[in-house]
């Protein structure tokens, strides 16, 4: 009869298999209250014989006569407990839940019966997502009896569902002490530590998790995130490489690091992400690399990369960026060439573009172009800076004319 009702217990117990597993201990291992012997003994015998409906009728009949029979709290509590067991076997879990709660409120159960009732009600409460009650009963079980792995696991999951992450971590530690730690417990503990910004602890937890066989890539990525937040970036990148992580996660981590002014680390993540691509990087991915290079002060590399982008897919912003980088590096001819292309892309009213073009033309000795560019700059410059460069240009033109005259004389 017992074999028919039970399934093997696996490492991730469902509430269904858990409460069925509890019934065996509830009926066969819990001492029965001595009186009234006939009533309780008869009910227990009916349950052991598989006559669950009969057992239910007997307990309800006895409880209906409780005033006449003058049951003690212990007797009444035991009858409620046996009624709950009968309900469980009849797959009437809501009634079983209520009966167990009634048994517990009598405060008359023996120590072992109370422990079994608490264990059962934790499972039933978890099944119907009554997570606060799960935690309440688990706390009672923990304080008054011995907390078993199944109940601790339910409590951990309930705490996590309620965002009580510190409580979830506490139960995860209890499960570790009970020798019941597994991948699911490590996952819950690690995610809870991340939620509480305990990144060093989360990194250590995920290290244990990802060293288990057949770990899923997403947990390698979680480990990488935790290590990145903890500042152990080399380890984080190793996990990302193991997971063959999608470029999107590299982008997320790099962006976050840029916001934290950790540009060098952002660049290292992004370069690794690009290296793992099995395709050519998109325009946007290349532009993000340019951004990282600029933030780390690598303007030559940034200029080379933006030049490649503009060879195939130029637009106003990328052309202006190339002009700016070339100007900062004193690449005057590149400024002149790129600025003229940028002007044809609708940037004729951009004051900075005319400024860079004017100064670069002066520096390159192209005074005719400088004359024209300065006219455009002066028309758009409210600061007077263009006029000062006009004075510089006139002086240079005069010196050039003087040298030419000297050669001709």
Short mmCIF file of C-alpha atoms in Angstrom, two decimals, residues 31-341:
data_model
loop_
_atom_site.label_atom_id
_atom_site.label_comp_id
_atom_site.label_asym_id
_atom_site.label_seq_id
_atom_site.Cartn_x
_atom_site.Cartn_y
_atom_site.Cartn_z
CA UNK A 31 3.71 7.65 18.64
CA UNK A 32 -0.05 7.63 19.10
CA UNK A 33 -1.72 9.33 22.03
CA UNK A 34 -2.95 6.76 24.52
CA UNK A 35 -6.58 7.89 24.96
CA UNK A 36 -9.21 7.54 23.78
CA UNK A 37 -7.49 4.40 22.55
CA UNK A 38 -10.38 2.98 20.57
CA UNK A 39 -11.01 6.11 18.54
CA UNK A 40 -7.42 7.02 17.75
CA UNK A 41 -6.33 3.43 17.34
CA UNK A 42 -9.24 2.69 15.01
CA UNK A 43 -8.49 5.74 12.86
CA UNK A 44 -4.81 4.87 12.68
CA UNK A 45 -5.62 1.29 11.71
CA UNK A 46 -7.95 2.50 8.96
CA UNK A 47 -5.21 4.71 7.53
CA UNK A 48 -2.67 1.88 7.65
CA UNK A 49 -5.17 -0.37 5.85
CA UNK A 50 -5.76 2.20 3.15
CA UNK A 51 -9.34 2.97 4.26
CA UNK A 52 -8.82 6.73 4.06
CA UNK A 53 -12.43 7.71 3.64
CA UNK A 54 -13.39 5.57 6.62
CA UNK A 55 -10.60 7.13 8.68
CA UNK A 56 -11.84 10.58 7.70
CA UNK A 57 -15.42 9.74 8.70
CA UNK A 58 -14.22 8.33 12.02
CA UNK A 59 -12.20 11.42 12.92
CA UNK A 60 -14.98 13.79 11.93
CA UNK A 61 -17.49 11.76 13.93
CA UNK A 62 -15.24 11.74 16.98
CA UNK A 63 -14.51 15.47 16.73
CA UNK A 64 -18.22 16.20 16.35
CA UNK A 65 -18.72 14.53 19.74
CA UNK A 66 -15.74 16.26 21.33
CA UNK A 67 -17.85 18.13 23.87
CA UNK A 68 -19.68 15.00 24.93
CA UNK A 69 -16.50 12.94 24.99
CA UNK A 70 -14.56 15.65 26.82
CA UNK A 71 -11.35 15.08 24.86
CA UNK A 72 -8.15 16.47 26.27
CA UNK A 73 -6.22 18.97 24.11
CA UNK A 74 -3.75 16.19 23.33
CA UNK A 75 -6.50 13.84 22.15
CA UNK A 76 -8.23 16.52 20.12
CA UNK A 77 -4.96 17.59 18.50
CA UNK A 78 -4.14 14.00 17.57
CA UNK A 79 -7.55 13.50 15.95
CA UNK A 80 -7.07 16.65 13.86
CA UNK A 81 -3.64 15.38 12.83
CA UNK A 82 -5.01 11.99 11.78
CA UNK A 83 -7.81 13.74 9.89
CA UNK A 84 -5.17 15.78 8.04
CA UNK A 85 -3.31 12.60 7.08
CA UNK A 86 -6.53 11.06 5.72
CA UNK A 87 -7.15 14.21 3.69
CA UNK A 88 -3.64 13.99 2.26
CA UNK A 89 -4.17 10.43 1.08
CA UNK A 90 -7.48 11.49 -0.48
CA UNK A 91 -5.61 14.28 -2.33
CA UNK A 92 -7.70 16.95 -0.59
CA UNK A 93 -4.81 19.21 0.22
CA UNK A 94 -6.75 22.36 1.17
CA UNK A 95 -8.66 20.43 3.84
CA UNK A 96 -5.45 18.74 4.97
CA UNK A 97 -3.83 22.14 5.35
CA UNK A 98 -6.65 23.42 7.54
CA UNK A 99 -6.70 20.23 9.62
CA UNK A 100 -2.96 20.44 10.29
CA UNK A 101 -3.31 24.06 11.36
CA UNK A 102 -6.13 23.09 13.71
CA UNK A 103 -3.98 20.32 15.15
CA UNK A 104 -1.15 22.76 15.79
CA UNK A 105 -3.38 25.38 17.41
CA UNK A 106 -4.48 22.84 20.05
CA UNK A 107 -0.95 22.95 21.53
CA UNK A 108 -1.43 19.33 22.54
CA UNK A 109 0.61 17.30 20.08
CA UNK A 110 3.53 15.24 21.26
CA UNK A 111 6.95 16.52 20.29
CA UNK A 112 7.31 14.11 17.37
CA UNK A 113 3.74 14.65 16.16
CA UNK A 114 4.18 18.42 16.27
CA UNK A 115 7.42 18.20 14.29
CA UNK A 116 5.73 16.04 11.67
CA UNK A 117 2.70 18.35 11.52
CA UNK A 118 4.91 21.40 11.07
CA UNK A 119 6.85 19.64 8.34
CA UNK A 120 3.65 18.74 6.52
CA UNK A 121 2.05 22.18 6.82
CA UNK A 122 5.22 23.84 5.49
CA UNK A 123 4.99 21.67 2.38
CA UNK A 124 1.27 22.37 1.93
CA UNK A 125 1.66 26.12 2.48
CA UNK A 126 4.47 26.25 -0.06
CA UNK A 127 2.33 24.45 -2.62
CA UNK A 128 -0.33 27.18 -2.46
CA UNK A 129 2.29 29.97 -2.34
CA UNK A 130 1.55 31.00 1.23
CA UNK A 131 5.15 32.01 1.65
CA UNK A 132 4.78 34.06 4.82
CA UNK A 133 3.20 31.05 6.52
CA UNK A 134 5.96 28.80 5.22
CA UNK A 135 8.50 31.04 6.96
CA UNK A 136 6.42 31.23 10.13
CA UNK A 137 6.06 27.46 10.45
CA UNK A 138 9.68 26.88 9.44
CA UNK A 139 10.79 29.24 12.19
CA UNK A 140 8.72 27.25 14.71
CA UNK A 141 10.15 23.98 13.45
CA UNK A 142 13.67 25.35 13.62
CA UNK A 143 13.28 26.74 17.14
CA UNK A 144 11.46 23.80 18.74
CA UNK A 145 12.59 20.78 16.75
CA UNK A 146 15.16 19.72 14.15
CA UNK A 147 14.91 21.40 10.76
CA UNK A 148 15.12 18.83 7.98
CA UNK A 149 16.46 19.59 4.48
CA UNK A 150 13.07 19.46 2.74
CA UNK A 151 11.53 22.06 5.04
CA UNK A 152 14.64 24.23 4.96
CA UNK A 153 14.54 24.14 1.17
CA UNK A 154 10.91 25.26 1.10
CA UNK A 155 11.73 28.06 3.53
CA UNK A 156 14.67 29.21 1.42
CA UNK A 157 12.50 29.31 -1.72
CA UNK A 158 9.71 31.11 0.10
CA UNK A 159 12.10 33.74 1.43
CA UNK A 160 13.54 34.30 -2.04
CA UNK A 161 10.04 34.64 -3.53
CA UNK A 162 9.28 37.32 -0.90
CA UNK A 163 12.58 39.12 -1.64
CA UNK A 164 13.70 38.29 1.89
CA UNK A 165 17.15 37.62 0.57
CA UNK A 166 18.95 37.64 3.92
CA UNK A 167 16.56 34.93 5.16
CA UNK A 168 17.04 32.91 1.97
CA UNK A 169 20.81 33.06 2.50
CA UNK A 170 20.41 31.94 6.12
CA UNK A 171 18.41 28.86 5.08
CA UNK A 172 20.91 28.12 2.32
CA UNK A 173 23.63 28.07 4.97
CA UNK A 174 21.50 25.77 7.11
CA UNK A 175 21.16 23.40 4.17
CA UNK A 176 24.92 23.46 3.74
CA UNK A 177 25.35 22.50 7.41
CA UNK A 178 22.83 19.69 6.91
CA UNK A 179 24.92 18.35 4.03
CA UNK A 180 22.13 19.05 1.53
CA UNK A 181 23.78 21.75 -0.56
CA UNK A 182 23.24 21.31 -4.29
CA UNK A 183 23.24 23.41 -7.46
CA UNK A 184 19.79 24.86 -6.86
CA UNK A 185 20.69 25.99 -3.35
CA UNK A 186 23.91 27.61 -4.59
CA UNK A 187 21.96 29.36 -7.35
CA UNK A 188 19.44 30.77 -4.88
CA UNK A 189 22.14 31.81 -2.42
CA UNK A 190 24.23 33.48 -5.11
CA UNK A 191 21.29 35.39 -6.59
CA UNK A 192 20.27 36.51 -3.10
CA UNK A 193 23.78 37.80 -2.40
CA UNK A 194 23.76 39.71 -5.68
CA UNK A 195 20.38 41.23 -4.79
CA UNK A 196 21.92 42.48 -1.53
CA UNK A 197 25.02 43.79 -3.39
CA UNK A 198 27.25 41.30 -1.55
CA UNK A 199 29.29 40.75 -4.65
CA UNK A 200 32.36 39.18 -3.06
CA UNK A 201 30.17 36.58 -1.35
CA UNK A 202 28.18 36.02 -4.54
CA UNK A 203 31.37 35.51 -6.53
CA UNK A 204 32.53 32.86 -4.05
CA UNK A 205 29.13 31.13 -4.17
CA UNK A 206 29.02 31.07 -7.95
CA UNK A 207 32.61 29.77 -8.02
CA UNK A 208 31.37 26.68 -6.17
CA UNK A 209 28.42 26.37 -8.51
CA UNK A 210 30.29 26.64 -11.82
CA UNK A 211 32.90 24.11 -10.75
CA UNK A 212 30.19 21.45 -10.75
CA UNK A 213 29.87 19.27 -13.87
CA UNK A 214 27.54 20.24 -16.72
CA UNK A 215 26.97 23.77 -15.50
CA UNK A 216 24.70 25.79 -17.79
CA UNK A 217 26.26 28.81 -19.57
CA UNK A 218 23.86 31.21 -17.87
CA UNK A 219 25.38 30.38 -14.49
CA UNK A 220 28.85 31.03 -15.85
CA UNK A 221 27.50 34.41 -16.91
CA UNK A 222 26.05 35.01 -13.45
CA UNK A 223 29.45 34.19 -11.99
CA UNK A 224 31.05 36.63 -14.42
CA UNK A 225 28.63 39.40 -13.41
CA UNK A 226 29.36 38.82 -9.73
CA UNK A 227 33.12 38.88 -10.27
CA UNK A 228 32.85 42.00 -12.43
CA UNK A 229 30.93 43.76 -9.65
CA UNK A 230 33.47 42.51 -7.10
CA UNK A 231 36.32 43.89 -9.22
CA UNK A 232 37.91 40.54 -10.12
CA UNK A 233 37.72 41.25 -13.84
CA UNK A 234 40.19 38.66 -15.10
CA UNK A 235 38.15 35.86 -13.54
CA UNK A 236 34.96 37.41 -14.91
CA UNK A 237 36.35 37.40 -18.45
CA UNK A 238 37.46 33.78 -18.07
CA UNK A 239 33.91 32.77 -17.18
CA UNK A 240 32.53 34.76 -20.11
CA UNK A 241 34.90 32.97 -22.45
CA UNK A 242 33.86 29.56 -21.03
CA UNK A 243 30.22 30.44 -21.55
CA UNK A 244 30.82 31.69 -25.09
CA UNK A 245 28.75 34.64 -24.00
CA UNK A 246 26.66 36.66 -26.39
CA UNK A 247 28.08 40.05 -27.33
CA UNK A 248 25.12 41.76 -25.61
CA UNK A 249 26.42 40.84 -22.14
CA UNK A 250 29.87 42.15 -22.97
CA UNK A 251 28.20 45.40 -24.02
CA UNK A 252 26.25 45.60 -20.75
CA UNK A 253 29.34 45.03 -18.62
CA UNK A 254 31.46 47.45 -20.64
CA UNK A 255 28.82 50.17 -20.52
CA UNK A 256 28.51 49.79 -16.77
CA UNK A 257 32.27 50.07 -16.35
CA UNK A 258 32.39 53.18 -18.53
CA UNK A 259 29.79 54.75 -16.26
CA UNK A 260 32.04 53.93 -13.31
CA UNK A 261 35.02 55.60 -15.02
CA UNK A 262 36.72 52.22 -15.40
CA UNK A 263 37.40 52.73 -19.09
CA UNK A 264 40.41 50.41 -19.34
CA UNK A 265 38.44 47.46 -17.98
CA UNK A 266 35.50 48.35 -20.23
CA UNK A 267 37.82 48.23 -23.22
CA UNK A 268 39.24 44.83 -22.23
CA UNK A 269 35.76 43.33 -21.92
CA UNK A 270 34.64 44.79 -25.24
CA UNK A 271 37.74 43.69 -27.12
CA UNK A 272 37.26 40.13 -25.82
CA UNK A 273 33.63 40.22 -26.88
CA UNK A 274 34.54 41.34 -30.39
CA UNK A 275 37.20 38.63 -30.63
CA UNK A 276 34.60 35.96 -29.85
CA UNK A 277 32.33 37.04 -32.70
CA UNK A 278 31.96 34.59 -35.56
CA UNK A 279 30.90 37.44 -37.84
CA UNK A 280 32.09 40.92 -38.68
CA UNK A 281 31.25 43.52 -36.04
CA UNK A 282 28.36 45.79 -36.82
CA UNK A 283 28.76 49.51 -37.30
CA UNK A 284 27.34 50.16 -33.84
CA UNK A 285 29.73 47.64 -32.27
CA UNK A 286 32.68 49.34 -33.95
CA UNK A 287 31.52 52.74 -32.77
CA UNK A 288 31.31 51.45 -29.20
CA UNK A 289 34.92 50.30 -29.55
CA UNK A 290 35.83 53.80 -30.71
CA UNK A 291 34.12 55.19 -27.61
CA UNK A 292 36.13 52.87 -25.35
CA UNK A 293 39.36 53.77 -27.12
CA UNK A 294 38.68 57.48 -26.74
CA UNK A 295 37.88 57.05 -23.03
CA UNK A 296 41.20 55.29 -22.50
CA UNK A 297 43.10 58.00 -24.38
CA UNK A 298 43.96 55.77 -27.34
CA UNK A 299 43.11 58.40 -29.94
CA UNK A 300 45.29 57.01 -32.73
CA UNK A 301 43.56 53.63 -32.52
CA UNK A 302 40.19 55.38 -32.27
CA UNK A 303 40.96 57.46 -35.37
CA UNK A 304 41.97 54.38 -37.33
CA UNK A 305 38.77 52.57 -36.34
CA UNK A 306 36.45 55.51 -37.11
CA UNK A 307 38.19 55.96 -40.45
CA UNK A 308 37.33 52.34 -41.30
CA UNK A 309 33.71 52.96 -40.36
CA UNK A 310 33.52 56.06 -42.54
CA UNK A 311 34.96 54.21 -45.53
CA UNK A 312 31.84 52.01 -45.65
CA UNK A 313 29.05 53.70 -43.69
CA UNK A 314 29.72 57.41 -43.12
CA UNK A 315 27.23 59.76 -41.54
CA UNK A 316 27.34 63.26 -40.09
CA UNK A 317 28.26 62.23 -36.56
CA UNK A 318 30.98 59.75 -37.42
CA UNK A 319 32.52 62.11 -39.96
CA UNK A 320 32.59 64.92 -37.41
CA UNK A 321 34.13 62.52 -34.86
CA UNK A 322 36.88 61.63 -37.32
CA UNK A 323 37.56 65.32 -37.95
CA UNK A 324 37.79 66.00 -34.20
CA UNK A 325 40.20 63.10 -33.56
CA UNK A 326 42.38 64.04 -36.51
CA UNK A 327 42.45 67.65 -35.29
CA UNK A 328 43.47 66.57 -31.77
CA UNK A 329 46.32 64.51 -33.27
CA UNK A 330 47.48 67.36 -35.56
CA UNK A 331 46.66 65.33 -38.67
CA UNK A 332 45.92 68.50 -40.62
CA UNK A 333 45.45 67.00 -44.07
CA UNK A 334 43.07 64.34 -42.75
CA UNK A 335 41.06 67.10 -41.08
CA UNK A 336 40.85 68.98 -44.37
CA UNK A 337 39.87 65.94 -46.42
CA UNK A 338 37.31 64.59 -43.93
CA UNK A 339 35.82 67.99 -43.07
CA UNK A 340 35.05 68.66 -46.70
CA UNK A 341 33.26 65.33 -46.96
#
